[in-house]
Coordinates of C-alpha atoms and ligand atoms in Angstrom, one line a residue:
Chain A
X1 CA 18.8 35.2 -11.2
X2 CA 15.5 33.8 -10.1
X3 CA 15.4 30.7 -7.8
X4 CA 12.3 29.5 -9.6
X5 CA 11.1 30.6 -13.0
X6 CA 8.9 29.6 -15.8
X7 CA 8.7 30.9 -19.3
X8 CA 5.6 30.6 -21.4
X9 CA 4.7 27.4 -19.6
X10 CA 1.7 25.4 -20.9
X11 CA 0.5 22.2 -19.3
X12 CA -2.1 19.8 -20.7
X13 CA -3.9 17.0 -19.0
X14 CA -4.8 15.1 -22.1
X15 CA -6.8 17.6 -24.1
X16 CA -7.4 19.9 -21.2
X17 CA -5.3 23.0 -21.2
X18 CA -4.6 23.5 -17.5
X19 CA -1.9 26.1 -17.6
X20 CA -1.9 28.8 -20.3
X21 CA 1.5 30.4 -20.9
X22 CA 2.7 31.2 -17.4
X23 CA 5.8 33.4 -17.2
X24 CA 7.0 34.4 -13.8
X25 CA 10.0 34.3 -11.5
X26 CA 10.5 33.9 -7.7
X27 CA 13.5 35.1 -5.8
X28 CA 15.4 33.4 -3.0
X29 CA 14.4 34.4 0.6
X30 CA 11.0 35.6 -0.6
X31 CA 7.6 34.0 0.1
X32 CA 5.2 34.0 -2.8
X33 CA 1.5 33.2 -2.3
X34 CA -0.5 31.6 -5.0
X35 CA -4.1 32.5 -4.8
X36 CA -7.1 31.9 -7.0
X37 CA -10.4 30.0 -7.1
X38 CA -10.3 26.2 -6.9
X39 CA -9.3 24.5 -10.1
X40 CA -7.5 27.5 -11.5
X41 CA -4.2 25.5 -11.7
X42 CA -2.3 26.6 -8.6
X43 CA -1.4 23.0 -7.5
X44 CA -0.7 22.0 -11.1
X45 CA 1.7 24.9 -11.5
X46 CA 3.4 24.2 -8.1
X47 CA 4.0 20.6 -9.1
X48 CA 5.9 21.7 -12.2
X49 CA 8.8 22.8 -10.0
X50 CA 9.5 19.4 -8.5
X51 CA 8.1 17.5 -11.5
X52 CA 5.5 15.7 -9.4
X53 CA 3.3 16.1 -12.5
X54 CA 5.4 13.4 -14.1
X55 CA 3.5 10.9 -11.9
X56 CA 0.2 11.7 -13.7
X57 CA -0.6 10.0 -17.0
X58 CA -1.1 12.0 -20.1
X59 CA 0.5 15.2 -18.9
X60 CA 2.2 17.3 -21.6
X61 CA 4.3 20.4 -20.9
X62 CA 5.4 23.2 -23.2
X63 CA 7.7 26.0 -22.3
X64 CA 10.5 26.2 -19.8
X65 CA 10.7 25.6 -16.1
X66 CA 14.0 26.8 -14.5
X67 CA 15.3 26.1 -11.0
X68 CA 18.4 28.1 -10.2
X69 CA 18.6 28.9 -13.9
X70 CA 18.6 25.2 -14.9
X71 CA 15.9 23.8 -17.2
X72 CA 14.5 21.0 -15.2
X73 CA 12.7 19.3 -18.0
X74 CA 15.8 18.6 -20.0
X75 CA 16.8 15.0 -20.4
X76 CA 19.9 15.0 -18.2
X77 CA 18.0 16.1 -15.1
X78 CA 17.9 13.5 -12.3
X79 CA 14.4 13.9 -11.0
X80 CA 15.1 12.3 -7.6
X81 CA 17.9 14.8 -7.1
X82 CA 15.7 17.7 -8.2
X83 CA 13.2 16.7 -5.5
X84 CA 15.8 16.8 -2.8
X85 CA 16.5 20.3 -3.9
X86 CA 12.8 21.4 -4.2
X87 CA 10.9 20.1 -1.2
X88 CA 7.1 19.9 -0.9
X89 CA 4.5 20.0 1.8
X90 CA 1.0 18.8 1.0
X91 CA -2.5 19.9 2.0
X92 CA -3.3 16.8 4.0
X93 CA -0.5 15.9 6.5
X94 CA 0.9 12.6 5.2
X95 CA 3.4 11.2 7.6
X96 CA 4.6 7.6 7.0
X97 CA 3.4 4.9 9.4
X98 CA 6.8 5.0 11.0
X99 CA 8.2 6.6 14.2
X100 CA 8.6 10.3 14.5
X101 CA 12.3 9.9 14.2
X102 CA 12.1 7.7 11.1
X103 CA 9.8 10.0 9.4
X104 CA 12.3 12.8 9.5
X105 CA 15.2 10.5 8.9
X106 CA 13.5 9.0 5.8
X107 CA 14.7 11.5 3.3
X108 CA 18.3 11.3 4.5
X109 CA 18.2 7.5 4.4
X110 CA 16.8 7.2 0.9
X111 CA 19.4 9.7 -0.3
X112 CA 22.2 7.6 1.0
X113 CA 23.1 9.1 4.4
X114 CA 24.4 6.3 6.6
X115 CA 26.2 8.2 9.4
X116 CA 24.0 7.6 12.5
X117 CA 25.2 10.7 14.3
X118 CA 24.7 12.9 11.3
X119 CA 21.1 11.6 10.9
X120 CA 20.3 12.1 14.6
X121 CA 21.7 15.6 14.3
X122 CA 19.7 16.5 11.2
X123 CA 16.5 15.1 12.7
X124 CA 16.9 17.3 15.8
X125 CA 17.8 20.4 13.8
X126 CA 14.8 19.9 11.4
X127 CA 12.4 19.3 14.2
X128 CA 13.6 22.4 15.9
X129 CA 13.3 24.4 12.6
X130 CA 9.7 23.1 12.3
X131 CA 9.0 24.2 15.9
X132 CA 8.1 20.7 16.9
X133 CA 11.2 19.5 18.8
X134 CA 10.0 20.5 22.3
X135 CA 6.7 18.6 21.8
X136 CA 8.3 15.4 20.6
X137 CA 11.8 15.2 21.9
X138 CA 10.7 12.6 24.6
X139 CA 8.8 10.4 22.2
X140 CA 10.8 10.2 19.0
X141 CA 10.3 6.5 18.9
X142 CA 6.5 6.8 19.0
X143 CA 4.4 6.5 15.9
X144 CA 3.9 9.6 13.9
X145 CA 0.2 8.8 13.9
X146 CA 0.0 9.6 17.6
X147 CA 0.5 13.3 16.9
X148 CA -2.3 15.7 16.3
X149 CA -3.0 17.0 12.8
X150 CA -1.1 20.2 13.3
X151 CA 1.9 18.4 14.8
X152 CA 1.8 15.9 11.9
X153 CA 1.9 18.8 9.4
X154 CA 4.9 20.3 11.2
X155 CA 6.5 16.8 11.2
X156 CA 6.0 16.8 7.4
X157 CA 7.7 20.1 7.2
X158 CA 10.5 18.9 9.3
X159 CA 10.7 15.8 7.0
X160 CA 11.0 18.1 4.0
X161 CA 13.6 20.3 5.7
X162 CA 15.8 17.4 6.8
X163 CA 17.3 16.9 3.4
X164 CA 18.2 20.6 3.2
X165 CA 16.3 21.7 0.1
X166 CA 16.6 25.3 -1.1
X167 CA 13.0 25.6 -2.1
X168 CA 9.9 24.7 -0.2
X169 CA 6.6 24.3 -2.1
X170 CA 3.6 24.3 0.2
X171 CA 0.2 23.4 -1.2
X172 CA -2.4 24.8 1.2
X173 CA -0.4 23.5 4.2
X174 CA -2.7 24.9 6.8
X175 CA -6.1 24.4 5.3
X176 CA -6.8 21.2 7.2
X177 CA -5.6 22.7 10.5
X178 CA -7.1 24.5 13.5
X179 CA -6.3 28.2 14.0
X180 CA -3.5 27.6 16.6
X181 CA -1.7 25.1 14.4
X182 CA -2.2 27.5 11.5
X183 CA -0.6 30.3 13.4
X184 CA 2.4 28.1 14.2
X185 CA 2.8 27.2 10.5
X186 CA 2.6 30.8 9.5
X187 CA 5.2 31.8 12.1
X188 CA 7.4 29.0 10.7
X189 CA 7.1 30.2 7.2
X190 CA 8.2 33.6 8.3
X191 CA 11.3 32.1 9.9
X192 CA 12.1 29.7 7.1
X193 CA 12.2 32.5 4.6
X194 CA 15.7 33.4 5.7
X195 CA 17.1 30.2 4.1
X196 CA 14.5 29.2 1.5
X197 CA 12.5 30.2 -1.5
X198 CA 9.0 29.5 -0.5
X199 CA 5.7 29.2 -2.4
X200 CA 2.5 28.8 -0.5
X201 CA -0.8 28.1 -2.1
X202 CA -3.6 29.4 0.1
X203 CA -7.3 30.1 0.0
X204 CA -7.0 32.4 2.9
X205 CA -6.5 36.0 1.9
X206 CA -5.5 37.1 5.5
X207 CA -2.9 34.3 5.4
X208 CA -1.5 35.4 2.1
X209 CA -1.4 38.9 3.5
X210 CA 0.4 37.9 6.6
X211 CA 3.1 35.5 5.3
X212 CA 3.9 36.5 1.7
X213 CA 6.1 39.1 0.1
X214 CA 4.6 38.6 -3.3
X215 CA 1.3 37.3 -4.5
X216 CA 0.3 35.7 -7.8
X217 CA -3.4 35.5 -8.7
X218 CA -4.4 32.7 -11.1
X219 CA -7.6 32.4 -12.9
X220 CA -8.6 29.5 -15.2
X221 CA -5.1 28.5 -16.0
X222 CA -3.7 32.0 -16.5
X223 CA -1.5 34.1 -14.4
X224 CA -3.7 37.2 -14.1
X225 CA -1.6 39.4 -11.8
X226 CA 1.6 39.1 -10.0
X227 CA 3.3 41.6 -7.7
X228 CA 4.0 42.8 -4.2
X229 CA 1.4 41.3 -1.9
X230 CA 0.6 44.8 -0.6
X231 CA -0.2 46.1 -4.1
X232 CA -2.2 43.1 -5.1
X233 CA -4.4 43.5 -2.1
X234 CA -4.7 47.3 -2.0
X235 CA -4.5 48.3 -5.6
X236 CA -5.0 45.4 -8.0
X237 CA -4.8 46.3 -11.7
X238 CA -7.1 43.6 -13.0
X239 CA -10.8 43.6 -12.1
X240 CA -10.8 39.8 -11.7
X241 CA -8.0 40.1 -9.1
X242 CA -10.0 42.9 -7.4
X243 CA -13.1 40.8 -7.3
X244 CA -11.3 37.8 -5.9
X245 CA -9.3 39.5 -3.1
X246 CA -12.4 41.4 -2.0
X247 CA -14.3 38.1 -1.9
X248 CA -16.7 38.8 -4.7
X249 CA -16.1 35.4 -6.4
X250 CA -14.1 32.3 -5.9
Chain B
X1 CA -48.8 15.1 9.3
X2 CA -48.6 11.7 10.9
X3 CA -46.0 9.1 11.5
X4 CA -48.4 6.4 10.6
X5 CA -50.2 7.9 7.7
X6 CA -50.6 4.5 6.0
X7 CA -50.6 1.8 8.6
X8 CA -51.1 -1.0 6.1
X9 CA -48.1 0.0 4.1
X10 CA -46.0 0.2 7.3
X11 CA -47.2 -3.2 8.4
X12 CA -46.1 -4.8 5.2
X13 CA -42.8 -2.9 5.3
X14 CA -42.2 -4.1 8.8
X15 CA -43.1 -7.6 8.0
X16 CA -40.7 -7.8 5.2
X17 CA -38.0 -6.2 7.2
X18 CA -38.5 -8.7 10.0
X19 CA -38.7 -11.6 7.5
X20 CA -35.5 -10.6 5.7
X21 CA -33.6 -10.1 8.9
X22 CA -34.7 -13.3 10.5
X23 CA -34.2 -15.5 7.4
X24 CA -30.7 -14.1 6.9
X25 CA -30.0 -14.7 10.5
X26 CA -31.3 -18.2 10.2
X27 CA -29.1 -18.9 7.1
X28 CA -26.0 -17.7 8.8
X29 CA -26.7 -19.8 11.8
X30 CA -27.2 -22.7 9.4
X31 CA -23.7 -22.1 7.9
X32 CA -22.1 -22.1 11.3
X33 CA -24.0 -25.1 12.3
X34 CA -22.9 -27.1 9.3
X35 CA -19.3 -26.1 10.0
X36 CA -19.6 -27.2 13.6
X37 CA -21.1 -30.5 12.7
X38 CA -18.3 -31.2 10.2
X39 CA -15.6 -30.2 12.6
X40 CA -17.3 -32.1 15.5
X41 CA -17.7 -35.2 13.4
X42 CA -14.0 -35.2 12.4
X43 CA -12.8 -34.4 15.9
X44 CA -15.0 -36.9 17.7
X45 CA -14.0 -39.6 15.3
X46 CA -10.4 -38.6 15.0
X47 CA -9.3 -37.6 18.4
X48 CA -9.3 -41.2 19.7
X49 CA -6.5 -42.2 17.4
X50 CA -4.4 -39.2 18.1
X51 CA -1.4 -40.1 20.1
X52 CA 2.3 -39.4 20.2
X53 CA 2.8 -42.7 18.3
X54 CA 0.3 -41.6 15.6
X55 CA 2.1 -38.3 15.1
X56 CA 5.7 -39.6 15.1
X57 CA 5.7 -43.1 13.6
X58 CA 5.6 -44.7 10.2
X59 CA 2.4 -46.4 9.1
X60 CA 2.4 -50.1 9.6
X61 CA 0.4 -53.3 8.7
X62 CA -1.0 -52.0 5.5
X63 CA -1.5 -48.5 6.9
X64 CA -4.0 -49.8 9.5
X65 CA -1.7 -49.2 12.4
X66 CA 1.2 -47.0 13.3
X67 CA 1.3 -43.3 12.5
X68 CA 1.3 -40.7 9.7
X69 CA 4.6 -39.1 10.4
X70 CA 5.9 -39.2 6.8
X71 CA 2.7 -37.7 5.5
X72 CA 2.9 -34.8 8.0
X73 CA 6.5 -34.2 7.0
X74 CA 5.7 -34.5 3.3
X75 CA 2.9 -32.0 3.6
X76 CA 5.1 -29.5 5.4
X77 CA 7.8 -29.9 2.8
X78 CA 5.2 -29.3 0.0
X79 CA 3.7 -26.2 1.7
X80 CA 7.1 -24.7 2.3
X81 CA 8.3 -25.6 -1.1
X82 CA 5.3 -24.2 -2.9
X83 CA 5.5 -20.9 -0.9
X84 CA 9.2 -20.5 -1.7
X85 CA 8.1 -20.6 -5.3
X86 CA 4.8 -18.7 -5.2
X87 CA 5.6 -15.9 -2.7
X88 CA 8.5 -14.1 -4.5
X89 CA 7.0 -14.5 -7.9
X90 CA 3.5 -13.7 -6.7
X91 CA 4.4 -10.7 -4.7
X92 CA 6.7 -9.3 -7.4
X93 CA 3.9 -9.8 -9.9
X94 CA 1.4 -8.1 -7.7
X95 CA 3.8 -5.2 -7.3
X96 CA 4.3 -5.0 -11.0
X97 CA 0.6 -5.0 -11.7
X98 CA -0.3 -2.4 -9.2
X99 CA 2.7 -0.1 -9.0
X100 CA 4.4 -0.3 -12.4
X101 CA 2.0 -1.4 -15.1
X102 CA 0.2 1.5 -16.8
X103 CA -3.6 1.2 -17.2
X104 CA -4.2 -0.4 -20.5
X105 CA -4.7 -3.6 -22.4
X106 CA -1.6 -5.3 -21.1
X107 CA -2.6 -4.7 -17.5
X108 CA -6.1 -5.8 -18.1
X109 CA -4.8 -8.9 -19.9
X110 CA -2.5 -9.9 -17.1
X111 CA -5.3 -9.4 -14.5
X112 CA -7.7 -11.5 -16.7
X113 CA -5.2 -14.2 -16.9
X114 CA -4.4 -14.3 -13.2
X115 CA -8.2 -14.5 -12.5
X116 CA -8.5 -17.3 -15.0
X117 CA -5.6 -19.1 -13.4
X118 CA -7.4 -19.0 -10.1
X119 CA -10.4 -20.7 -11.6
X120 CA -8.6 -23.6 -13.2
X121 CA -9.6 -26.9 -11.6
X122 CA -6.7 -28.2 -9.5
X123 CA -6.6 -31.5 -11.4
X124 CA -5.6 -29.6 -14.5
X125 CA -2.7 -28.1 -12.6
X126 CA -1.8 -31.7 -11.7
X127 CA -1.7 -32.7 -15.3
X128 CA 0.2 -29.7 -16.3
X129 CA 2.7 -30.2 -13.5
X130 CA 3.2 -33.8 -14.6
X131 CA 3.8 -32.9 -18.2
X132 CA 6.1 -30.0 -17.5
X133 CA 7.9 -30.5 -14.2
X134 CA 7.9 -34.3 -14.0
X135 CA 8.5 -35.2 -17.6
X136 CA 9.7 -32.3 -19.6
X137 CA 12.1 -30.9 -16.9
X138 CA 12.8 -34.4 -15.8
X139 CA 12.3 -33.8 -12.1
X140 CA 10.4 -37.0 -11.8
X141 CA 7.9 -37.6 -9.1
X142 CA 9.5 -35.4 -6.5
X143 CA 9.1 -32.7 -3.9
X144 CA 10.4 -30.2 -6.4
X145 CA 7.8 -31.1 -9.0
X146 CA 5.0 -31.2 -6.5
X147 CA 6.0 -27.9 -4.9
X148 CA 6.2 -26.1 -8.2
X149 CA 2.7 -27.5 -9.2
X150 CA 1.2 -26.5 -5.8
X151 CA 3.0 -23.2 -6.2
X152 CA 1.3 -22.5 -9.5
X153 CA -2.0 -23.1 -7.7
X154 CA -1.2 -20.7 -5.0
X155 CA 0.2 -18.1 -7.3
X156 CA -3.0 -16.3 -8.3
X157 CA -4.1 -16.0 -4.7
X158 CA -0.8 -14.4 -3.8
X159 CA -0.8 -12.1 -6.8
X160 CA -4.4 -11.0 -6.1
X161 CA -3.9 -10.3 -2.4
X162 CA -0.7 -8.5 -3.0
X163 CA -2.4 -6.4 -5.7
X164 CA -5.4 -5.7 -3.5
X165 CA -3.2 -4.9 -0.5
X166 CA -1.2 -2.4 -2.5
X167 CA -4.3 -0.8 -4.1
X168 CA -5.8 -0.1 -0.7
X169 CA -2.8 2.1 0.2
X170 CA -3.4 5.8 -0.1
X171 CA -1.4 7.5 -2.8
X172 CA -0.4 10.3 -0.4
X173 CA 2.2 7.9 1.1
X174 CA 3.7 7.3 -2.4
X175 CA 3.7 10.9 -3.3
X176 CA 5.1 11.9 0.1
X177 CA 8.0 9.5 -0.4
X178 CA 8.7 10.5 -4.0
X179 CA 8.7 14.2 -3.1
X180 CA 11.6 13.5 -0.8
X181 CA 13.7 12.3 -3.6
X182 CA 13.1 8.6 -3.0
X183 CA 13.1 6.4 -6.1
X184 CA 10.0 4.4 -7.0
X185 CA 11.6 1.2 -5.7
X186 CA 12.7 2.8 -2.4
X187 CA 9.1 4.0 -2.0
X188 CA 7.7 0.6 -2.5
X189 CA 10.3 -1.2 -0.4
X190 CA 10.5 1.2 2.5
X191 CA 7.0 2.7 2.7
X192 CA 4.4 0.8 0.7
X193 CA 5.3 -2.9 1.3
X194 CA 5.6 -2.5 5.1
X195 CA 2.0 -1.1 5.1
X196 CA 0.8 -3.8 2.8
X197 CA 2.6 -6.7 4.5
X198 CA -0.1 -7.7 7.1
X199 CA -2.6 -8.1 4.3
X200 CA -0.2 -9.9 2.0
X201 CA 0.6 -12.3 4.8
X202 CA -3.1 -13.1 5.2
X203 CA -3.3 -13.9 1.5
X204 CA -0.3 -16.1 1.7
X205 CA -1.7 -18.0 4.6
X206 CA -5.0 -18.4 2.8
X207 CA -3.1 -20.1 0.0
X208 CA -1.3 -22.3 2.5
X209 CA -4.7 -23.5 3.6
X210 CA -5.5 -24.3 0.0
X211 CA -2.1 -25.9 -0.8
X212 CA -1.9 -28.1 2.2
X213 CA -5.3 -29.7 1.5
X214 CA -5.0 -30.3 -2.2
X215 CA -4.8 -33.8 -3.6
X216 CA -5.1 -33.5 -7.3
X217 CA -2.0 -31.5 -8.0
X218 CA 0.2 -33.8 -6.1
X219 CA -1.3 -37.0 -7.4
X220 CA 0.9 -37.2 -10.5
X221 CA 3.8 -35.1 -9.3
X222 CA 5.0 -36.1 -5.9
X223 CA 2.6 -38.1 -3.7
X224 CA 3.7 -41.6 -2.8
X225 CA 1.1 -44.3 -2.0
X226 CA 3.2 -45.8 0.8
X227 CA 6.7 -44.6 1.6
X228 CA 7.7 -45.2 5.2
X229 CA 10.8 -43.0 5.2
X230 CA 11.6 -39.4 5.2
X231 CA 12.8 -37.6 2.1
X232 CA 16.5 -36.8 1.9
X233 CA 16.4 -34.4 -1.0
X234 CA 14.0 -32.3 -3.1
X235 CA 14.1 -35.0 -5.7
X236 CA 12.5 -37.6 -3.4
X237 CA 8.8 -38.6 -3.4
X238 CA 6.9 -38.0 -0.2
X239 CA 3.6 -39.0 1.3
X240 CA 1.2 -36.2 2.0
X241 CA -1.8 -35.9 4.3
X242 CA -4.6 -35.3 1.8
X243 CA -3.4 -38.1 -0.5
X244 CA -2.8 -40.4 2.4
X245 CA -6.4 -39.7 3.6
X246 CA -7.6 -40.5 0.1
X247 CA -5.6 -43.7 -0.1
X248 CA -6.6 -45.2 3.2
X249 CA -10.2 -44.3 2.7
X250 CA -10.6 -45.7 -0.8
X251 CA -7.8 -48.0 -1.8
X252 CA -6.0 -49.2 1.2
X253 CA -5.4 -52.9 1.9
X254 CA -8.1 -52.9 4.5
X255 CA -10.3 -49.9 4.4
X256 CA -12.5 -50.8 7.3
X257 CA -9.5 -51.3 9.6
X258 CA -7.9 -48.0 8.6
X259 CA -11.1 -46.0 9.1
X260 CA -9.9 -44.6 12.4
X261 CA -6.6 -43.7 10.9
X262 CA -8.4 -41.8 8.2
X263 CA -10.3 -39.7 10.7
X264 CA -7.1 -39.1 12.6
X265 CA -5.5 -37.9 9.4
X266 CA -8.4 -35.6 8.6
X267 CA -8.2 -34.2 12.1
X268 CA -4.5 -33.5 11.8
X269 CA -5.0 -31.9 8.4
X270 CA -7.7 -29.6 9.8
X271 CA -5.5 -28.9 12.8
X272 CA -2.7 -27.8 10.6
X273 CA -4.9 -25.4 8.6
X274 CA -6.3 -24.1 11.9
X275 CA -2.8 -23.5 13.4
X276 CA -1.6 -21.8 10.2
X277 CA -4.6 -19.5 10.4
X278 CA -3.9 -18.7 14.0
X279 CA -0.3 -18.0 13.1
X280 CA -1.5 -15.8 10.3
X281 CA -3.7 -13.8 12.7
X282 CA -0.8 -13.4 15.1
X283 CA 1.6 -12.3 12.4
X284 CA -0.9 -9.9 11.1
X285 CA -1.3 -8.2 14.4
X286 CA 2.4 -8.4 15.1
X287 CA 3.3 -6.7 11.8
X288 CA 0.4 -4.4 12.0
X289 CA 1.9 -3.1 15.2
X290 CA 5.4 -3.0 14.0
X291 CA 4.5 -0.9 11.0
X292 CA 3.3 1.8 13.2
X293 CA 6.1 1.6 15.8
X294 CA 9.0 1.0 13.5
Ligands
ADP301 N1 -4.6 14.6 -12.5 C1 -5.4 15.4 -13.2 N2 -5.9 14.9 -14.3 C2 -6.7 15.7 -15.1 N3 -7.1 16.9 -14.8 C3 -6.6 17.5 -13.6 C4 -5.7 16.7 -12.8 N4 -5.3 17.5 -11.7 C5 -6.0 18.7 -11.9 N5 -6.7 18.6 -13.0 C6 -7.5 19.8 -13.5 O1 -6.6 20.9 -13.8 C7 -7.2 22.0 -13.3 C8 -6.3 22.7 -12.2 O2 -6.3 21.9 -11.1 P1 -5.5 22.3 -9.8 O3 -4.1 22.6 -10.3 O4 -5.6 21.2 -8.8 O5 -6.2 23.6 -9.3 P2 -6.1 24.3 -7.9 O6 -4.9 23.7 -7.2 O7 -5.9 25.7 -8.3 O8 -7.4 24.1 -7.2 C9 -8.6 21.7 -12.7 O9 -9.6 21.9 -13.7 C10 -8.5 20.2 -12.5 O10 -9.7 19.6 -12.7
MG302 MG1 -4.9 22.7 -5.3

């Protein structure tokens, strides 16, 4: 069974047909990279899996989206619970104006965890998983805004990990960061793979090559090609894919 | 190529630049000057009557002697009362308009009405308050009726500032919170409101300034001409600073003799507004810091 799957998924922003019949599945413990030119629908598709598109007015969806085999657009789905199961990291680091500790604890608190020791424990574990613990362990009470951009992004990853999701959706998580921070995030993705299903949207072909097992190429709302990253980069079947990965457009 | 290809054109351009700059500067100095003169006038005339007695005693001898204690207390009651009414409703409305209401005619209509409410002359609020709270609800001339009327007056300001404060907050905070499984209300309560609070407080304080100085809305709803005792319940009438000022400057028993008292009252009224503004600034900074540290 796929961890994430969509079947003939169409999405409309008003009259605009943004996703055109996407069928694909992603397995647990694999990293899938979404690539494609800006505006081709990568973020839109990503947001289908934690229903963040619900926040946008006039969005209409046809087809099926399954998480662990469950149709997440059926009526009985509790969207809040779905989002604790499917975590998300955004392009621009968006820590809350709270302390480092409270940022990571936030997800636990809003989901009803009261036990102080448990929270402290989860905060520490998540910060360690996000490779940030050593840098912040002495200033957990300090504002998250005092961290550098790269640290803030890792804090956001820790924040997402704290509620123990099983899926991590990352929308260009390193595009606003310097090379060193980017390398740290990539390293992190590699390690997190052991426990998570990961999708990463990226504009950086090298990055896709380094971190992902599979790659999906999107173009104008369509899934053009999907397969092992190695194959997509060395022997793409579609000329559009080939043009894109060799940098001829996009 | 030259930097002064058309010296005449440049000259006129520079002239107008200097002219505009200097006249704007002059105008803003003028505004400050007027303010200084008004304040100075009140302070110079008022400060001589300020004394412990003036602040803590009842008015005596046809309000030409004694103090303004009951008017100070009355104004404080009214300010607190009106805020107790305007803040919860105003903040919740602001939250509703900005966070919940979908863009559409309903939202536009609500916003239009709040804006109109803000433009209604305060005497109209006074009449409305009298008709509704004093007579229809049977509260009589009372702190309750006066506070509700003043609260209505403050309401649009509180709604507007809440709305503006919320609108200024980047959506990435909301999205980040929702993506962690927080409900919309948790997101607003735990993330959005703390960020907006400093600005909301400023708005509330601004409305305090307005409320504490208004005469018309309290005229028919609470203000007593002369009542040398403190209220014991919210159904009592009270004296209030702006109305007291009006009374002793226009219709007291001996207007000339109470002139000094009038300046003293004006001084205290301004002082209260000033102190409230300082408090607002302090709270703003305090909360501003707390939001980041917390
Ligand atoms: N909130 C929205 N409302 C209307 N159209 C949108 C919205 N978000 C994205 N789109 C459109 O949908 C298409 C796909 O956008 P997006 O998923 O952001 O692309 P990508 O992430 O691949 O750059 C674009 O043409 C974009 O203009
Ligand atoms: Mg995108």
